[in-house]
CSV table of C-alpha atoms in Angstrom, one decimal:
chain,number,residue,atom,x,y,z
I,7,UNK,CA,-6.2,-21.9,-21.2
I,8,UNK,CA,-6.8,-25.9,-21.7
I,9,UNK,CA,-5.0,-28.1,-19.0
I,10,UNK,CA,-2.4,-29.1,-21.4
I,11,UNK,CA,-1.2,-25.4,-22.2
I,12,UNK,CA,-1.6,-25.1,-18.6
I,13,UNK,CA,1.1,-28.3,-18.5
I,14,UNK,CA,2.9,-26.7,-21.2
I,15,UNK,CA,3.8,-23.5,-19.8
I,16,UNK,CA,4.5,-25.1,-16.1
I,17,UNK,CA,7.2,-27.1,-17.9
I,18,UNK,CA,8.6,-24.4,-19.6
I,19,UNK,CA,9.3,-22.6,-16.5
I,20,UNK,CA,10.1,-25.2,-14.8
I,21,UNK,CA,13.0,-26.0,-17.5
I,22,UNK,CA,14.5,-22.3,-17.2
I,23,UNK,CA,14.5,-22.1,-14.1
I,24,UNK,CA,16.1,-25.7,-14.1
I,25,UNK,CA,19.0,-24.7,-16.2
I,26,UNK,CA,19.6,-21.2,-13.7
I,27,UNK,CA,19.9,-23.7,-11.0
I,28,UNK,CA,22.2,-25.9,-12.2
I,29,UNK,CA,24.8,-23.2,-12.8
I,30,UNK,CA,27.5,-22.4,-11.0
I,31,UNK,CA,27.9,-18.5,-11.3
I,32,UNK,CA,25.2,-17.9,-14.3
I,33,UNK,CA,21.7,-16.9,-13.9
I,34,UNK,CA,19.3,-15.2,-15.9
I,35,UNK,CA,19.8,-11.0,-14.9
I,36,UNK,CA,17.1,-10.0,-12.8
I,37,UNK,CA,13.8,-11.7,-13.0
I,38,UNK,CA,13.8,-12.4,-16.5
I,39,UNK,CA,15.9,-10.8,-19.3
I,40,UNK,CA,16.7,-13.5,-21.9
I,41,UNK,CA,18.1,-16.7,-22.0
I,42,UNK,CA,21.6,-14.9,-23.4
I,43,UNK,CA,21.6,-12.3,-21.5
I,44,UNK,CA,23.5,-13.7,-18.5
I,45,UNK,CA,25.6,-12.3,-15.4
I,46,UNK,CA,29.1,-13.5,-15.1
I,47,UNK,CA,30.0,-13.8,-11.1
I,48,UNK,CA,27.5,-13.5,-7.5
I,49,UNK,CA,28.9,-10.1,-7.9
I,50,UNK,CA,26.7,-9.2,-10.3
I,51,UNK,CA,23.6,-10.9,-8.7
I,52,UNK,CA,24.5,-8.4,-5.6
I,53,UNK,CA,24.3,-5.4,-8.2
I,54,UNK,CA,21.5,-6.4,-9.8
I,55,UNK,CA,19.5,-7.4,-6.1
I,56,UNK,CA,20.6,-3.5,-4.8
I,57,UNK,CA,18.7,-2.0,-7.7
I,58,UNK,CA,15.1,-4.1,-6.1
I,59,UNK,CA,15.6,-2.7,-3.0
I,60,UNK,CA,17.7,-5.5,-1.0
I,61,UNK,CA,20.5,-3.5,1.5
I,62,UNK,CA,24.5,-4.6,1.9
I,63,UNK,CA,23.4,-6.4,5.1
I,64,UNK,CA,20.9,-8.0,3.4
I,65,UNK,CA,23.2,-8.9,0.2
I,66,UNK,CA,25.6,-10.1,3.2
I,67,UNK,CA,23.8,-12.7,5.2
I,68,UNK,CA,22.5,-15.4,2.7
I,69,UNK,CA,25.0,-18.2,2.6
I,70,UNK,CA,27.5,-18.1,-1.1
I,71,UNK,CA,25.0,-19.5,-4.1
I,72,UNK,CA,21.5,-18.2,-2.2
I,73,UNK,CA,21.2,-15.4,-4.3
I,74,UNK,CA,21.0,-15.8,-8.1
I,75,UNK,CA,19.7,-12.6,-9.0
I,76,UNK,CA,15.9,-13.0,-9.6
I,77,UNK,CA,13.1,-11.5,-8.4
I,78,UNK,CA,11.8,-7.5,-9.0
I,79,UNK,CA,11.9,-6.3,-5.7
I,80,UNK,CA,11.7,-7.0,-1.9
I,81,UNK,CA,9.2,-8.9,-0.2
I,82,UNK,CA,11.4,-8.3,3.1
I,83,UNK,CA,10.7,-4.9,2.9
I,84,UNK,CA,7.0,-4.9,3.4
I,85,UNK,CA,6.0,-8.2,5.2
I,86,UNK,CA,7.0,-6.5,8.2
I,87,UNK,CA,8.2,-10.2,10.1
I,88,UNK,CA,8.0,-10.5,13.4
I,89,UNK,CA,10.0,-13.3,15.9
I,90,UNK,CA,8.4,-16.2,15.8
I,91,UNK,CA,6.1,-16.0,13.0
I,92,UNK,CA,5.6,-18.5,10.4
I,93,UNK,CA,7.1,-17.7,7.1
I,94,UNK,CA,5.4,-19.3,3.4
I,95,UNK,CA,7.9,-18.3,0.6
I,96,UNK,CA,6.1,-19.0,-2.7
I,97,UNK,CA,8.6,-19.7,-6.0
I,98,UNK,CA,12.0,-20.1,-3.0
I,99,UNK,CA,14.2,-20.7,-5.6
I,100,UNK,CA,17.7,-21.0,-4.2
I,101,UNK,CA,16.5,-19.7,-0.8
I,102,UNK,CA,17.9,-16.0,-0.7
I,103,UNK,CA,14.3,-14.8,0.9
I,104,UNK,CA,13.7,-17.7,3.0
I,105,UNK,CA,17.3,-17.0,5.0
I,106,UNK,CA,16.4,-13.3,5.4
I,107,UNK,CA,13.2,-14.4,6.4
I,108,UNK,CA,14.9,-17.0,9.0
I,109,UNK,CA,17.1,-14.1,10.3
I,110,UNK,CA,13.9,-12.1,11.4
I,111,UNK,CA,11.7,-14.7,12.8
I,112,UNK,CA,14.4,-16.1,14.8
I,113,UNK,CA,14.7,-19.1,16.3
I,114,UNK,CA,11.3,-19.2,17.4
I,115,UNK,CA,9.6,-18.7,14.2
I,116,UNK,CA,10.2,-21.0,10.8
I,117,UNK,CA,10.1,-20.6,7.3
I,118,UNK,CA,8.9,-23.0,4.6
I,119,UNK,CA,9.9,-22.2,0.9
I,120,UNK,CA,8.1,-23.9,-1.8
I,121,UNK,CA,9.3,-24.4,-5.4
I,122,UNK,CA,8.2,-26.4,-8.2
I,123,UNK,CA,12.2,-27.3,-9.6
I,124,UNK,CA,14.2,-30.2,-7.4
I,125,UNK,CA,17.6,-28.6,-9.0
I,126,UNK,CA,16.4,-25.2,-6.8
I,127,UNK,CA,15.2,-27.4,-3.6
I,128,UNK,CA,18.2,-29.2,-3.5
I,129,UNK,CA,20.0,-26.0,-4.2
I,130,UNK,CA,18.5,-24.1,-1.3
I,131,UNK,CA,18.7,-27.3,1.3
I,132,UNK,CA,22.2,-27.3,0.5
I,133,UNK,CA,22.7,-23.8,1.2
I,134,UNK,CA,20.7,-23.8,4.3
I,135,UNK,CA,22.9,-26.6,5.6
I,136,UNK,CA,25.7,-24.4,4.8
I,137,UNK,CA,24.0,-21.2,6.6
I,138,UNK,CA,22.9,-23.8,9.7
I,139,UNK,CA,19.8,-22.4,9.0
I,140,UNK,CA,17.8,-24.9,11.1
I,141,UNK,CA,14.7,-23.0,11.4
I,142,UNK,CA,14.1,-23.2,7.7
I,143,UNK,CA,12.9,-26.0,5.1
I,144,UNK,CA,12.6,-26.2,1.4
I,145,UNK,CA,9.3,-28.4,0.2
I,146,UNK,CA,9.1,-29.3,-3.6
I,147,UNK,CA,6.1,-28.8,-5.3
I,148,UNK,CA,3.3,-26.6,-7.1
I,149,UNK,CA,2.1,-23.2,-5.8
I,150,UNK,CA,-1.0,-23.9,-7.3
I,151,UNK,CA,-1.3,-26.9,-5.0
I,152,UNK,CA,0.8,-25.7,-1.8
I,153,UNK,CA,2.0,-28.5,0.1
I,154,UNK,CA,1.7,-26.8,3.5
I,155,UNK,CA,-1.5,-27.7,5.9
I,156,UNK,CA,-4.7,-25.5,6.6
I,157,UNK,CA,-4.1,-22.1,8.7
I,158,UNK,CA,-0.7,-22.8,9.3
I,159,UNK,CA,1.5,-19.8,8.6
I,160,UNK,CA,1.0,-16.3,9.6
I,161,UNK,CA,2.9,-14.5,6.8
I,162,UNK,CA,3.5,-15.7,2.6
I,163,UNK,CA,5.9,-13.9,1.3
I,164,UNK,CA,7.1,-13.8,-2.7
I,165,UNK,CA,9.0,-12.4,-5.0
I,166,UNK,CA,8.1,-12.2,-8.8
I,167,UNK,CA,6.7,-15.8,-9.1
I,168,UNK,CA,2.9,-15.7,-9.3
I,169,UNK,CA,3.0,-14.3,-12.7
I,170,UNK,CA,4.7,-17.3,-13.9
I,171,UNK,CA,1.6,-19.6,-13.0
I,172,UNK,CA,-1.3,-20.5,-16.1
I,173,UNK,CA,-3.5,-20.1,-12.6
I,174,UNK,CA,-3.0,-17.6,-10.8
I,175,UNK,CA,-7.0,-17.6,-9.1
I,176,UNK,CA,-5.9,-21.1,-7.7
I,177,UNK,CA,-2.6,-19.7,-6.3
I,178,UNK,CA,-4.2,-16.7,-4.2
I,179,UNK,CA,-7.1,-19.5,-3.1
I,180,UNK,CA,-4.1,-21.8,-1.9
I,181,UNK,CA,-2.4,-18.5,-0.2
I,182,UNK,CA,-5.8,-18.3,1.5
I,183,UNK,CA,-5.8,-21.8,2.4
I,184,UNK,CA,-2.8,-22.0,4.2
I,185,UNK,CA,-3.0,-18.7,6.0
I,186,UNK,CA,-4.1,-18.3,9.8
I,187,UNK,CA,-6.8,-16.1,10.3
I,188,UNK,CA,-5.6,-12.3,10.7
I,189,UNK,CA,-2.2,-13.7,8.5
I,190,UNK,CA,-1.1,-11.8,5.7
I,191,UNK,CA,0.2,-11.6,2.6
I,192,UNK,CA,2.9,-9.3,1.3
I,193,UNK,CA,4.7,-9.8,-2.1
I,194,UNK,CA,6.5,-8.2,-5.0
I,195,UNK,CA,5.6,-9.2,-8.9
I,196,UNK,CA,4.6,-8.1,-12.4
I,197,UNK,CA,1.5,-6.1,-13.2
I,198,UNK,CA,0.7,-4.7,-16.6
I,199,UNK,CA,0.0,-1.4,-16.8
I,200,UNK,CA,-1.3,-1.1,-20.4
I,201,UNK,CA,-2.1,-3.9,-23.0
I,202,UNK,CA,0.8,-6.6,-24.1
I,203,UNK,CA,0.6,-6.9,-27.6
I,204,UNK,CA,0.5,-10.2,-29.4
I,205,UNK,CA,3.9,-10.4,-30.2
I,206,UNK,CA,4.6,-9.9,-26.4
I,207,UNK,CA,1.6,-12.1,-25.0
I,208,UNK,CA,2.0,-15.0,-27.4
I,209,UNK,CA,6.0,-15.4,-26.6
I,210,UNK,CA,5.7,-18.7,-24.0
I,211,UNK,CA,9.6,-19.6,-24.8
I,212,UNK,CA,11.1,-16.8,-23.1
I,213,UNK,CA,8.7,-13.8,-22.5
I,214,UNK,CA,6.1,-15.7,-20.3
I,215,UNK,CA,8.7,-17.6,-18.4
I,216,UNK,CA,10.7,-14.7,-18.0
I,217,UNK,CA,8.1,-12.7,-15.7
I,218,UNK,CA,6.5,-10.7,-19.0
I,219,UNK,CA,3.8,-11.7,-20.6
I,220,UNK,CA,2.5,-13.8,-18.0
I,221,UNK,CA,1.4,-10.6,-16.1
I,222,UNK,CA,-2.0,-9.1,-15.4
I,223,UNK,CA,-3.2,-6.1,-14.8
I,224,UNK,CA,-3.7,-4.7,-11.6
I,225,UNK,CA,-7.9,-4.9,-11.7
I,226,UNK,CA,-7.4,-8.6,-11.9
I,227,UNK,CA,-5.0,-9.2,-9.6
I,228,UNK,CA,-7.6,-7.5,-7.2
I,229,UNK,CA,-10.4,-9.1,-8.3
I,230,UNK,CA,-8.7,-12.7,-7.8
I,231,UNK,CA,-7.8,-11.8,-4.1
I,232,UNK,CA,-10.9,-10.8,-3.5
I,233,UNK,CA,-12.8,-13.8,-4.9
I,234,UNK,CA,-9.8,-15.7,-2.8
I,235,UNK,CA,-11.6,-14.5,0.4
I,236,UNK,CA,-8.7,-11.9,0.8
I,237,UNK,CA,-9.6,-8.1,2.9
I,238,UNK,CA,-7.4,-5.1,2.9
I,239,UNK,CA,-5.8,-5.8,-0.5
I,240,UNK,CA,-3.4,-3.0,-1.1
I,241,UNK,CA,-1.7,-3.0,-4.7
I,242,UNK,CA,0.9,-0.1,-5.7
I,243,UNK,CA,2.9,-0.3,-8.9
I,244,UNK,CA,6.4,1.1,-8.7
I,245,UNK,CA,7.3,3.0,-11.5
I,246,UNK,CA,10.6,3.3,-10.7
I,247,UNK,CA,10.7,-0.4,-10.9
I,248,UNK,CA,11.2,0.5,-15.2
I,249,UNK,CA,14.4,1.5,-15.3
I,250,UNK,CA,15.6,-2.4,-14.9
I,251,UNK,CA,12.9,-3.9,-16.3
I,252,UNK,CA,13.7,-2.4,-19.4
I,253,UNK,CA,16.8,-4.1,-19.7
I,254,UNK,CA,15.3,-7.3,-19.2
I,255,UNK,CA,14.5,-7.7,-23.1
I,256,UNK,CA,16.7,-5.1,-24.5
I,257,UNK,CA,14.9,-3.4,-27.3
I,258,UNK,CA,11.5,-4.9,-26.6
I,259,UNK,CA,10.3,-1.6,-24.9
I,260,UNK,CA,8.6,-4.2,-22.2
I,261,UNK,CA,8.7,-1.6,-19.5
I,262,UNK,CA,6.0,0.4,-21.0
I,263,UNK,CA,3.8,-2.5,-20.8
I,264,UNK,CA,4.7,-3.8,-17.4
I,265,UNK,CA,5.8,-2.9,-13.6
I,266,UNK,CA,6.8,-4.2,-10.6
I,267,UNK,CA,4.2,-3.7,-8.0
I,268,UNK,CA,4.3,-4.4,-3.6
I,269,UNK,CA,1.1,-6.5,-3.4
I,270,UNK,CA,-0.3,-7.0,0.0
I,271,UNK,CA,-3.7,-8.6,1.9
I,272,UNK,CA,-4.8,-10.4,4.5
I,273,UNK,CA,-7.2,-13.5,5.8
């Protein structure tokens, strides 16, 4: 892709995600669905977070407005954090990840989230202030271009964001970047599992910024953590992860092109 369709498709996610963040109780279902298709109370953001794998306690802790209902499945669940660890959150949104995250590494530890939108960052600042999450900060900026120094964290953490970015290489070599020596990372997005077809692949509007076509398959996710510098990459697709993605474009039959997949490696 040329720069400027790289530009192109940052601002178009950027401008969803935008609008999800200025709303009150509305937010796109799950990770994607489309623009219409939208949930009508935090109830439903709770419904929709049980079916990728986040518990009642979970659901429970993040301060009111933390949790709008994205992602396709749990980072929490397999970045195994321990107290005082350093926590990267790539694509923190409105900070529901980052406060879990907070909860584990304790008051010792600290977690950074990172997100391209200033409606999110000043979404999730406000709701760690309401949370007295002190441990935890929210940095605005690109994930392709982290703004966190050199072997600084010990665990990155995500949750269906690298997808959305026209570079993924540069993100995983940024991951690397920041990461400590022996740190880890352990995240949950989009792989394809057979080949998008046009209709599907050339949809920037809503299919790419709503975690679709944007996806690659699970070869090339490998093959970019590898060239990153990244050992022990472990990649397995959840099939069960189909029975909401195919509600995210009702119709569109999207879930026999794509799945949610637990991505992990380390430095």
């Amino acid at each position: 892709m040329s720069k400027l369709t790289n530009d192109q498709i940052r601002q178009n996610v950027r401008g969803r995600y935008q609008k999800i963040a200025v709303k009150k109780v509305e937010a796109a279902s799950s990770c994607c669905a489309s623009a219409d298709s939208c949930c009508d109370s935090p109830a439903d953001f709770d419904a929709i977070s049980a079916k990728l794998g986040y518990s009642s306690e979970d659901l429970a802790a993040a301060p009111e407005g933390a949790n709008l209902g994205l992602g396709c499945g749990n980072p929490q669940a397999i970045a195994e954090l321990q107290a005082g660890e350093h926590v990267l959150d790539l694509g923190s949104g409105g900070g529901f990840d980052c406060f879990l995250a907070s909860r584990q590494v304790g008051e010792q530890g600290h977690v950074i989230g990172v997100d391209m939108t200033p409606e999110m960052i000043s979404r999730a600042r406000d709701n760690a202030i309401k949370g007295k999450f002190n441990n935890t900060e929210f940095r605005l900026g690109e994930i392709e271009n982290l703004p966190v120094a050199d072997n600084s964290v010990h665990v990155i953490i995500s949750n269906c964001v690298i997808n959305l970015s026209p570079d993924k290489q540069q993100v995983f070599r940024e991951a690397y970047r920041v990461l400590q020596p022996g740190g880890r990372l352990a995240i949950s997005d989009i792989v394809t599992t057979a080949e998008l077809p046009p209709e599907i692949k050339n949809d920037l509007d809503e299919l790419y910024s709503g975690c679709i076509s944007g996806a690659s398959s699970i070869a090339n996710v490998e093959l970019m953590l590898q060239e990153s510098g990244f050992t022990e990459i472990s990649i397995e697709p959840k099939d069960e992860s189909r029975t909401f993605i195919k509600d995210w474009v009702p119709g569109a039959n999207v879930d026999q092109y794509i799945v949610s997949a637990v991505i992990k490696a380390r430095k």
